[in-house]
Amino acid sequence: MGFEGKTAVVTGGARGIGFEVALKLAKGGATVVLIDVLEDVMTQAAAKLSAAGAKQVFTYKVDVTDEARVEKVLDEVAEKTGSLDILVNNAGITRDDLLLRMEAAMWDLVMAVNLKGTFLMTKHAARHMLRKRYGRIVNLSSVSGLVGNAGQANYSASKAGVVGFTRTVARELAKKGITCNAVAPGFIKTDMTDVLPEKAKEMALAAIPMARMGTAEEVASVIVFLASDEAAYVTGHVVPVDGGMAP
Ligand code: NAI
């Protein structure tokens, strides 16, 4: 898939799924903009992208919940590169616990990063996409947001929110050449899942028909398709990438 001449912004692009997305877009010829809170990891990621042949890579330390910073950085990106064509809202966090032990602060933080961050990035990127009447927005939901997951009331609610947000943005922007879709990964091997207790990993594996975890690259392949010209007639959808987990 060719991404020559396109500018792609990937939040949470320093590692995991976001990094694999950035790598595929860069290999396809896109100018890639990484946004993350982990500055050192992001600098290393940018070096890896350049070593893999990326034409142009920019990095910005941005917390996606900070609206003023999000707006300023996206304006700067559009000015520097001439366009903002692709946005992958991948930054996300977990703060797991059972309902009765979940503190309101854990709820607020997860909703702020996963849902409000997705809203803020989309709102301020869409202004630039509208000018060119072209855009591809891909959001990260989760199987947890589709079917629920014990211990993840906050995370599941945020990822279900991403589904409603995605479908609404798709309808609002459909006539303007901008698509908005989501992927719903299942249980993917990244830093986010590496920290889970062994028992939780065993239970998750038992629920996967393919009986293995997915890789960040397998999720990135679907995201990159949705971000491509080839996916022009796909909007408002949620694609599970989960080894058969979701019903
Ligand atoms: P990860 O933890 O490896 O990467 C997430 C990245 O987001 C990190 O680089 C982190 O620094 C960045 N980030 C966190 N908060 C941020 C903020 N406020 N502003 C900017 N950047 C921020 O996670 P992973 O596994 O690569 O997940 C990526 C996305 O996929 C997340 O939205 C996650 O919820 C979703 N997902 C992951 C699954 C998995 O099994 N790994 C399953 C379903 C969904």
GROMACS .gro file of C-alpha atoms and ligand atoms in nm:
model
  291
    1MET     CA    1   0.000   0.000   0.000
    2GLY     CA    2   0.138   0.339  -0.099
    3PHE     CA    3   0.137   0.632   0.139
    4GLU     CA    4   0.367   0.864  -0.056
    5GLY     CA    5   0.284   1.228   0.001
    6LYS     CA    6   0.070   1.151   0.305
    7THR     CA    7   0.126   1.271   0.660
    8ALA     CA    8   0.027   1.021   0.927
    9VAL     CA    9  -0.003   1.099   1.298
   10VAL     CA   10   0.015   0.801   1.533
   11THR     CA   11  -0.055   0.856   1.903
   12GLY     CA   12   0.116   0.619   2.143
   13GLY     CA   13   0.356   0.554   1.856
   14ALA     CA   14   0.663   0.499   2.071
   15ARG     CA   15   0.605   0.127   2.120
   16GLY     CA   16   0.366  -0.165   2.082
   17ILE     CA   17   0.086  -0.154   1.827
   18GLY     CA   18   0.142   0.218   1.756
   19PHE     CA   19   0.505   0.163   1.666
   20GLU     CA   20   0.419  -0.123   1.426
   21VAL     CA   21   0.160   0.102   1.258
   22ALA     CA   22   0.418   0.381   1.223
   23LEU     CA   23   0.667   0.134   1.075
   24LYS     CA   24   0.426   0.009   0.809
   25LEU     CA   25   0.317   0.363   0.718
   26ALA     CA   26   0.680   0.478   0.698
   27LYS     CA   27   0.773   0.181   0.479
   28GLY     CA   28   0.481   0.278   0.254
   29GLY     CA   29   0.635   0.624   0.208
   30ALA     CA   30   0.436   0.834   0.456
   31THR     CA   31   0.574   1.118   0.661
   32VAL     CA   32   0.521   0.983   1.011
   33VAL     CA   33   0.450   1.188   1.322
   34LEU     CA   34   0.486   1.009   1.653
   35ILE     CA   35   0.302   1.145   1.954
   36ASP     CA   36   0.368   0.999   2.297
   37VAL     CA   37   0.445   1.081   2.660
   38LEU     CA   38   0.753   0.853   2.670
   39GLU     CA   39   1.014   1.085   2.521
   40ASP     CA   40   1.318   0.854   2.530
   41VAL     CA   41   1.132   0.552   2.398
   42MET     CA   42   0.987   0.771   2.123
   43THR     CA   43   1.333   0.900   2.023
   44GLN     CA   44   1.455   0.541   1.993
   45ALA     CA   45   1.143   0.450   1.793
   46ALA     CA   46   1.208   0.737   1.551
   47ALA     CA   47   1.565   0.615   1.501
   48LYS     CA   48   1.435   0.265   1.421
   49LEU     CA   49   1.190   0.411   1.168
   50SER     CA   50   1.467   0.607   0.999
   51ALA     CA   51   1.688   0.296   0.990
   52ALA     CA   52   1.398   0.110   0.824
   53GLY     CA   53   1.390   0.369   0.545
   54ALA     CA   54   1.137   0.625   0.670
   55LYS     CA   55   1.145   0.940   0.458
   56GLN     CA   56   1.055   1.183   0.733
   57VAL     CA   57   0.979   1.126   1.100
   58PHE     CA   58   0.873   1.385   1.357
   59THR     CA   59   0.830   1.324   1.728
   60TYR     CA   60   0.627   1.531   1.971
   61LYS     CA   61   0.597   1.480   2.343
   62VAL     CA   62   0.223   1.528   2.391
   63ASP     CA   63  -0.025   1.407   2.649
   64VAL     CA   64  -0.336   1.347   2.439
   65THR     CA   65  -0.556   1.476   2.724
   66ASP     CA   66  -0.400   1.825   2.699
   67GLU     CA   67  -0.620   2.008   2.449
   68ALA     CA   68  -0.407   2.321   2.410
   69ARG     CA   69  -0.097   2.112   2.335
   70VAL     CA   70  -0.285   1.878   2.098
   71GLU     CA   71  -0.420   2.172   1.897
   72LYS     CA   72  -0.083   2.350   1.880
   73VAL     CA   73   0.108   2.039   1.772
   74LEU     CA   74  -0.142   1.937   1.505
   75ASP     CA   75  -0.141   2.291   1.363
   76GLU     CA   76   0.239   2.278   1.354
   77VAL     CA   77   0.237   1.936   1.182
   78ALA     CA   78  -0.005   2.053   0.914
   79GLU     CA   79   0.198   2.368   0.854
   80LYS     CA   80   0.532   2.184   0.836
   81THR     CA   81   0.423   1.893   0.617
   82GLY     CA   82   0.145   2.063   0.420
   83SER     CA   83  -0.129   1.819   0.520
   84LEU     CA   84  -0.265   1.590   0.785
   85ASP     CA   85  -0.409   1.288   0.607
   86ILE     CA   86  -0.408   0.999   0.853
   87LEU     CA   87  -0.473   0.989   1.227
   88VAL     CA   88  -0.436   0.671   1.430
   89ASN     CA   89  -0.571   0.719   1.782
   90ASN     CA   90  -0.373   0.442   1.946
   91ALA     CA   91  -0.260   0.592   2.281
   92GLY     CA   92  -0.430   0.399   2.558
   93ILE     CA   93  -0.386   0.285   2.916
   94THR     CA   94  -0.532   0.038   3.164
   95ARG     CA   95  -0.590   0.077   3.540
   96ASP     CA   96  -0.755  -0.259   3.616
   97ASP     CA   97  -0.940  -0.362   3.929
   98LEU     CA   98  -1.270  -0.518   4.026
   99LEU     CA   99  -1.565  -0.279   4.042
  100LEU     CA  100  -1.584  -0.244   4.420
  101ARG     CA  101  -1.211  -0.174   4.444
  102MET     CA  102  -1.196   0.065   4.152
  103GLU     CA  103  -1.129   0.420   4.265
  104ALA     CA  104  -1.288   0.714   4.085
  105ALA     CA  105  -0.939   0.842   3.996
  106MET     CA  106  -0.870   0.516   3.805
  107TRP     CA  107  -1.196   0.563   3.617
  108ASP     CA  108  -1.123   0.928   3.535
  109LEU     CA  109  -0.768   0.866   3.412
  110VAL     CA  110  -0.861   0.580   3.178
  111MET     CA  111  -1.158   0.771   3.037
  112ALA     CA  112  -0.941   1.080   2.990
  113VAL     CA  113  -0.664   0.909   2.791
  114ASN     CA  114  -0.864   0.649   2.597
  115LEU     CA  115  -1.182   0.841   2.520
  116LYS     CA  116  -1.126   1.215   2.570
  117GLY     CA  117  -0.780   1.191   2.413
  118THR     CA  118  -0.933   1.025   2.106
  119PHE     CA  119  -1.195   1.301   2.088
  120LEU     CA  120  -0.943   1.586   2.121
  121MET     CA  121  -0.702   1.446   1.865
  122THR     CA  122  -0.984   1.376   1.618
  123LYS     CA  123  -1.143   1.718   1.661
  124HIS     CA  124  -0.821   1.909   1.597
  125ALA     CA  125  -0.700   1.680   1.317
  126ALA     CA  126  -1.036   1.690   1.139
  127ARG     CA  127  -1.007   2.066   1.085
  128HIS     CA  128  -0.700   2.006   0.869
  129MET     CA  129  -0.852   1.705   0.690
  130LEU     CA  130  -1.166   1.902   0.605
  131ARG     CA  131  -0.958   2.163   0.427
  132LYS     CA  132  -0.832   1.896   0.184
  133ARG     CA  133  -1.152   1.692   0.187
  134TYR     CA  134  -0.943   1.383   0.260
  135GLY     CA  135  -0.882   1.191   0.577
  136ARG     CA  136  -0.845   0.849   0.735
  137ILE     CA  137  -0.910   0.818   1.107
  138VAL     CA  138  -0.855   0.485   1.281
  139ASN     CA  139  -0.935   0.446   1.649
  140LEU     CA  140  -0.829   0.172   1.890
  141SER     CA  141  -1.122   0.006   2.062
  142SER     CA  142  -1.090  -0.338   2.220
  143VAL     CA  143  -1.274  -0.667   2.252
  144SER     CA  144  -1.320  -0.555   2.615
  145GLY     CA  145  -1.530  -0.268   2.482
  146LEU     CA  146  -1.747  -0.504   2.278
  147VAL     CA  147  -1.814  -0.788   2.524
  148GLY     CA  148  -1.684  -0.657   2.861
  149ASN     CA  149  -1.406  -0.801   3.075
  150ALA     CA  150  -1.406  -0.858   3.452
  151GLY     CA  151  -1.164  -0.616   3.619
  152GLN     CA  152  -1.185  -0.361   3.339
  153ALA     CA  153  -1.505  -0.159   3.401
  154ASN     CA  154  -1.322   0.167   3.327
  155TYR     CA  155  -1.128   0.036   3.027
  156SER     CA  156  -1.429  -0.147   2.875
  157ALA     CA  157  -1.646   0.164   2.914
  158SER     CA  158  -1.380   0.381   2.748
  159LYS     CA  159  -1.338   0.138   2.458
  160ALA     CA  160  -1.717   0.101   2.412
  161GLY     CA  161  -1.723   0.482   2.407
  162VAL     CA  162  -1.467   0.476   2.127
  163VAL     CA  163  -1.712   0.263   1.923
  164GLY     CA  164  -1.996   0.517   1.960
  165PHE     CA  165  -1.757   0.803   1.891
  166THR     CA  166  -1.621   0.631   1.578
  167ARG     CA  167  -1.968   0.566   1.434
  168THR     CA  168  -2.076   0.926   1.497
  169VAL     CA  169  -1.764   1.088   1.351
  170ALA     CA  170  -1.799   0.859   1.047
  171ARG     CA  171  -2.151   0.989   0.987
  172GLU     CA  172  -2.054   1.353   1.039
  173LEU     CA  173  -1.759   1.341   0.799
  174ALA     CA  174  -1.874   1.084   0.543
  175LYS     CA  175  -1.957   1.342   0.276
  176LYS     CA  176  -1.624   1.518   0.318
  177GLY     CA  177  -1.391   1.242   0.200
  178ILE     CA  178  -1.299   1.145   0.555
  179THR     CA  179  -1.349   0.793   0.690
  180CYS     CA  180  -1.347   0.694   1.056
  181ASN     CA  181  -1.319   0.331   1.165
  182ALA     CA  182  -1.200   0.137   1.467
  183VAL     CA  183  -1.017  -0.187   1.529
  184ALA     CA  184  -1.093  -0.400   1.832
  185PRO     CA  185  -0.786  -0.605   1.922
  186GLY     CA  186  -0.822  -0.909   2.143
  187PHE     CA  187  -0.523  -1.022   2.349
  188ILE     CA  188  -0.207  -0.885   2.189
  189LYS     CA  189   0.152  -0.934   2.307
  190THR     CA  190   0.282  -0.587   2.402
  191ASP     CA  191   0.416  -0.406   2.712
  192MET     CA  192   0.053  -0.347   2.812
  193THR     CA  193  -0.022  -0.720   2.843
  194ASP     CA  194   0.328  -0.831   2.953
  195VAL     CA  195   0.258  -0.692   3.301
  196LEU     CA  196  -0.056  -0.904   3.355
  197PRO     CA  197  -0.037  -1.180   3.618
  198GLU     CA  198   0.017  -1.533   3.477
  199LYS     CA  199  -0.332  -1.640   3.588
  200ALA     CA  200  -0.496  -1.356   3.395
  201LYS     CA  201  -0.291  -1.449   3.086
  202GLU     CA  202  -0.398  -1.816   3.113
  203MET     CA  203  -0.766  -1.716   3.141
  204ALA     CA  204  -0.739  -1.483   2.843
  205LEU     CA  205  -0.567  -1.749   2.631
  206ALA     CA  206  -0.841  -2.001   2.713
  207ALA     CA  207  -1.097  -1.763   2.558
  208ILE     CA  208  -0.917  -1.736   2.222
  209PRO     CA  209  -1.029  -1.984   1.954
  210MET     CA  210  -0.686  -1.956   1.789
  211ALA     CA  211  -0.530  -2.037   2.130
  212ARG     CA  212  -0.252  -1.781   2.098
  213MET     CA  213  -0.195  -1.412   2.158
  214GLY     CA  214  -0.193  -1.182   1.858
  215THR     CA  215   0.107  -0.975   1.756
  216ALA     CA  216   0.123  -0.598   1.730
  217GLU     CA  217   0.207  -0.641   1.363
  218GLU     CA  218  -0.113  -0.839   1.299
  219VAL     CA  219  -0.317  -0.552   1.444
  220ALA     CA  220  -0.112  -0.293   1.256
  221SER     CA  221  -0.187  -0.465   0.922
  222VAL     CA  222  -0.562  -0.407   0.966
  223ILE     CA  223  -0.513  -0.049   1.088
  224VAL     CA  224  -0.293   0.033   0.790
  225PHE     CA  225  -0.551  -0.110   0.550
  226LEU     CA  226  -0.821   0.112   0.704
  227ALA     CA  227  -0.579   0.408   0.673
  228SER     CA  228  -0.521   0.342   0.302
  229ASP     CA  229  -0.687   0.470  -0.015
  230GLU     CA  230  -0.804   0.113  -0.076
  231ALA     CA  231  -1.044   0.137   0.220
  232ALA     CA  232  -1.223   0.442   0.073
  233TYR     CA  233  -1.572   0.290   0.100
  234VAL     CA  234  -1.537   0.156   0.456
  235THR     CA  235  -1.652   0.392   0.732
  236GLY     CA  236  -1.819   0.370   1.072
  237HIS     CA  237  -1.709   0.011   1.131
  238VAL     CA  238  -1.530  -0.177   1.402
  239VAL     CA  239  -1.301  -0.457   1.289
  240PRO     CA  240  -1.210  -0.716   1.554
  241VAL     CA  241  -0.851  -0.847   1.533
  242ASP     CA  242  -0.875  -1.111   1.799
  243GLY     CA  243  -0.814  -1.470   1.683
  244GLY     CA  244  -1.189  -1.530   1.689
  245MET     CA  245  -1.265  -1.403   2.042
  246ALA     CA  246  -1.553  -1.164   1.979
  247PRO     CA  247  -1.893  -1.322   1.904
  248NAI     P1  248   0.140   0.006   2.500
  248NAI     O1  249   0.123   0.038   2.646
  248NAI     O2  250   0.253  -0.081   2.459
  248NAI     O3  251   0.148   0.141   2.416
  248NAI     C1  252   0.064   0.249   2.442
  248NAI     C2  253   0.139   0.378   2.412
  248NAI     O4  254   0.052   0.489   2.443
  248NAI     C3  255   0.265   0.395   2.499
  248NAI     O5  256   0.377   0.430   2.420
  248NAI     C4  257   0.226   0.506   2.593
  248NAI     O6  258   0.335   0.584   2.640
  248NAI     C5  259   0.130   0.587   2.509
  248NAI     N1  260   0.043   0.674   2.592
  248NAI     C6  261  -0.018   0.640   2.708
  248NAI     N2  262  -0.083   0.746   2.758
  248NAI     C7  263  -0.062   0.848   2.673
  248NAI     C8  264  -0.104   0.984   2.671
  248NAI     N3  265  -0.180   1.036   2.770
  248NAI     N4  266  -0.067   1.064   2.568
  248NAI     C9  267   0.012   1.013   2.469
  248NAI     N5  268   0.055   0.886   2.466
  248NAI    C10  269   0.018   0.804   2.567
  248NAI     O7  270  -0.001  -0.053   2.455
  248NAI     P2  271  -0.045  -0.141   2.327
  248NAI     O8  272  -0.071  -0.277   2.373
  248NAI     O9  273   0.045  -0.117   2.213
  248NAI    O10  274  -0.188  -0.074   2.299
  248NAI    C11  275  -0.212   0.021   2.198
  248NAI    C12  276  -0.363   0.044   2.190
  248NAI    O11  277  -0.429  -0.079   2.163
  248NAI    C13  278  -0.424   0.097   2.320
  248NAI    O12  279  -0.525   0.190   2.290
  248NAI    C14  280  -0.483  -0.028   2.381
  248NAI    O13  281  -0.590   0.002   2.469
  248NAI    C15  282  -0.530  -0.101   2.258
  248NAI     N6  283  -0.549  -0.244   2.279
  248NAI    C16  284  -0.443  -0.325   2.317
  248NAI    C17  285  -0.464  -0.459   2.340
  248NAI    C18  286  -0.354  -0.552   2.381
  248NAI    O14  287  -0.384  -0.669   2.410
  248NAI     N7  288  -0.229  -0.511   2.387
  248NAI    C19  289  -0.599  -0.518   2.327
  248NAI    C20  290  -0.700  -0.425   2.288
  248NAI    C21  291  -0.676  -0.294   2.265
   0.00000   0.00000   0.00000
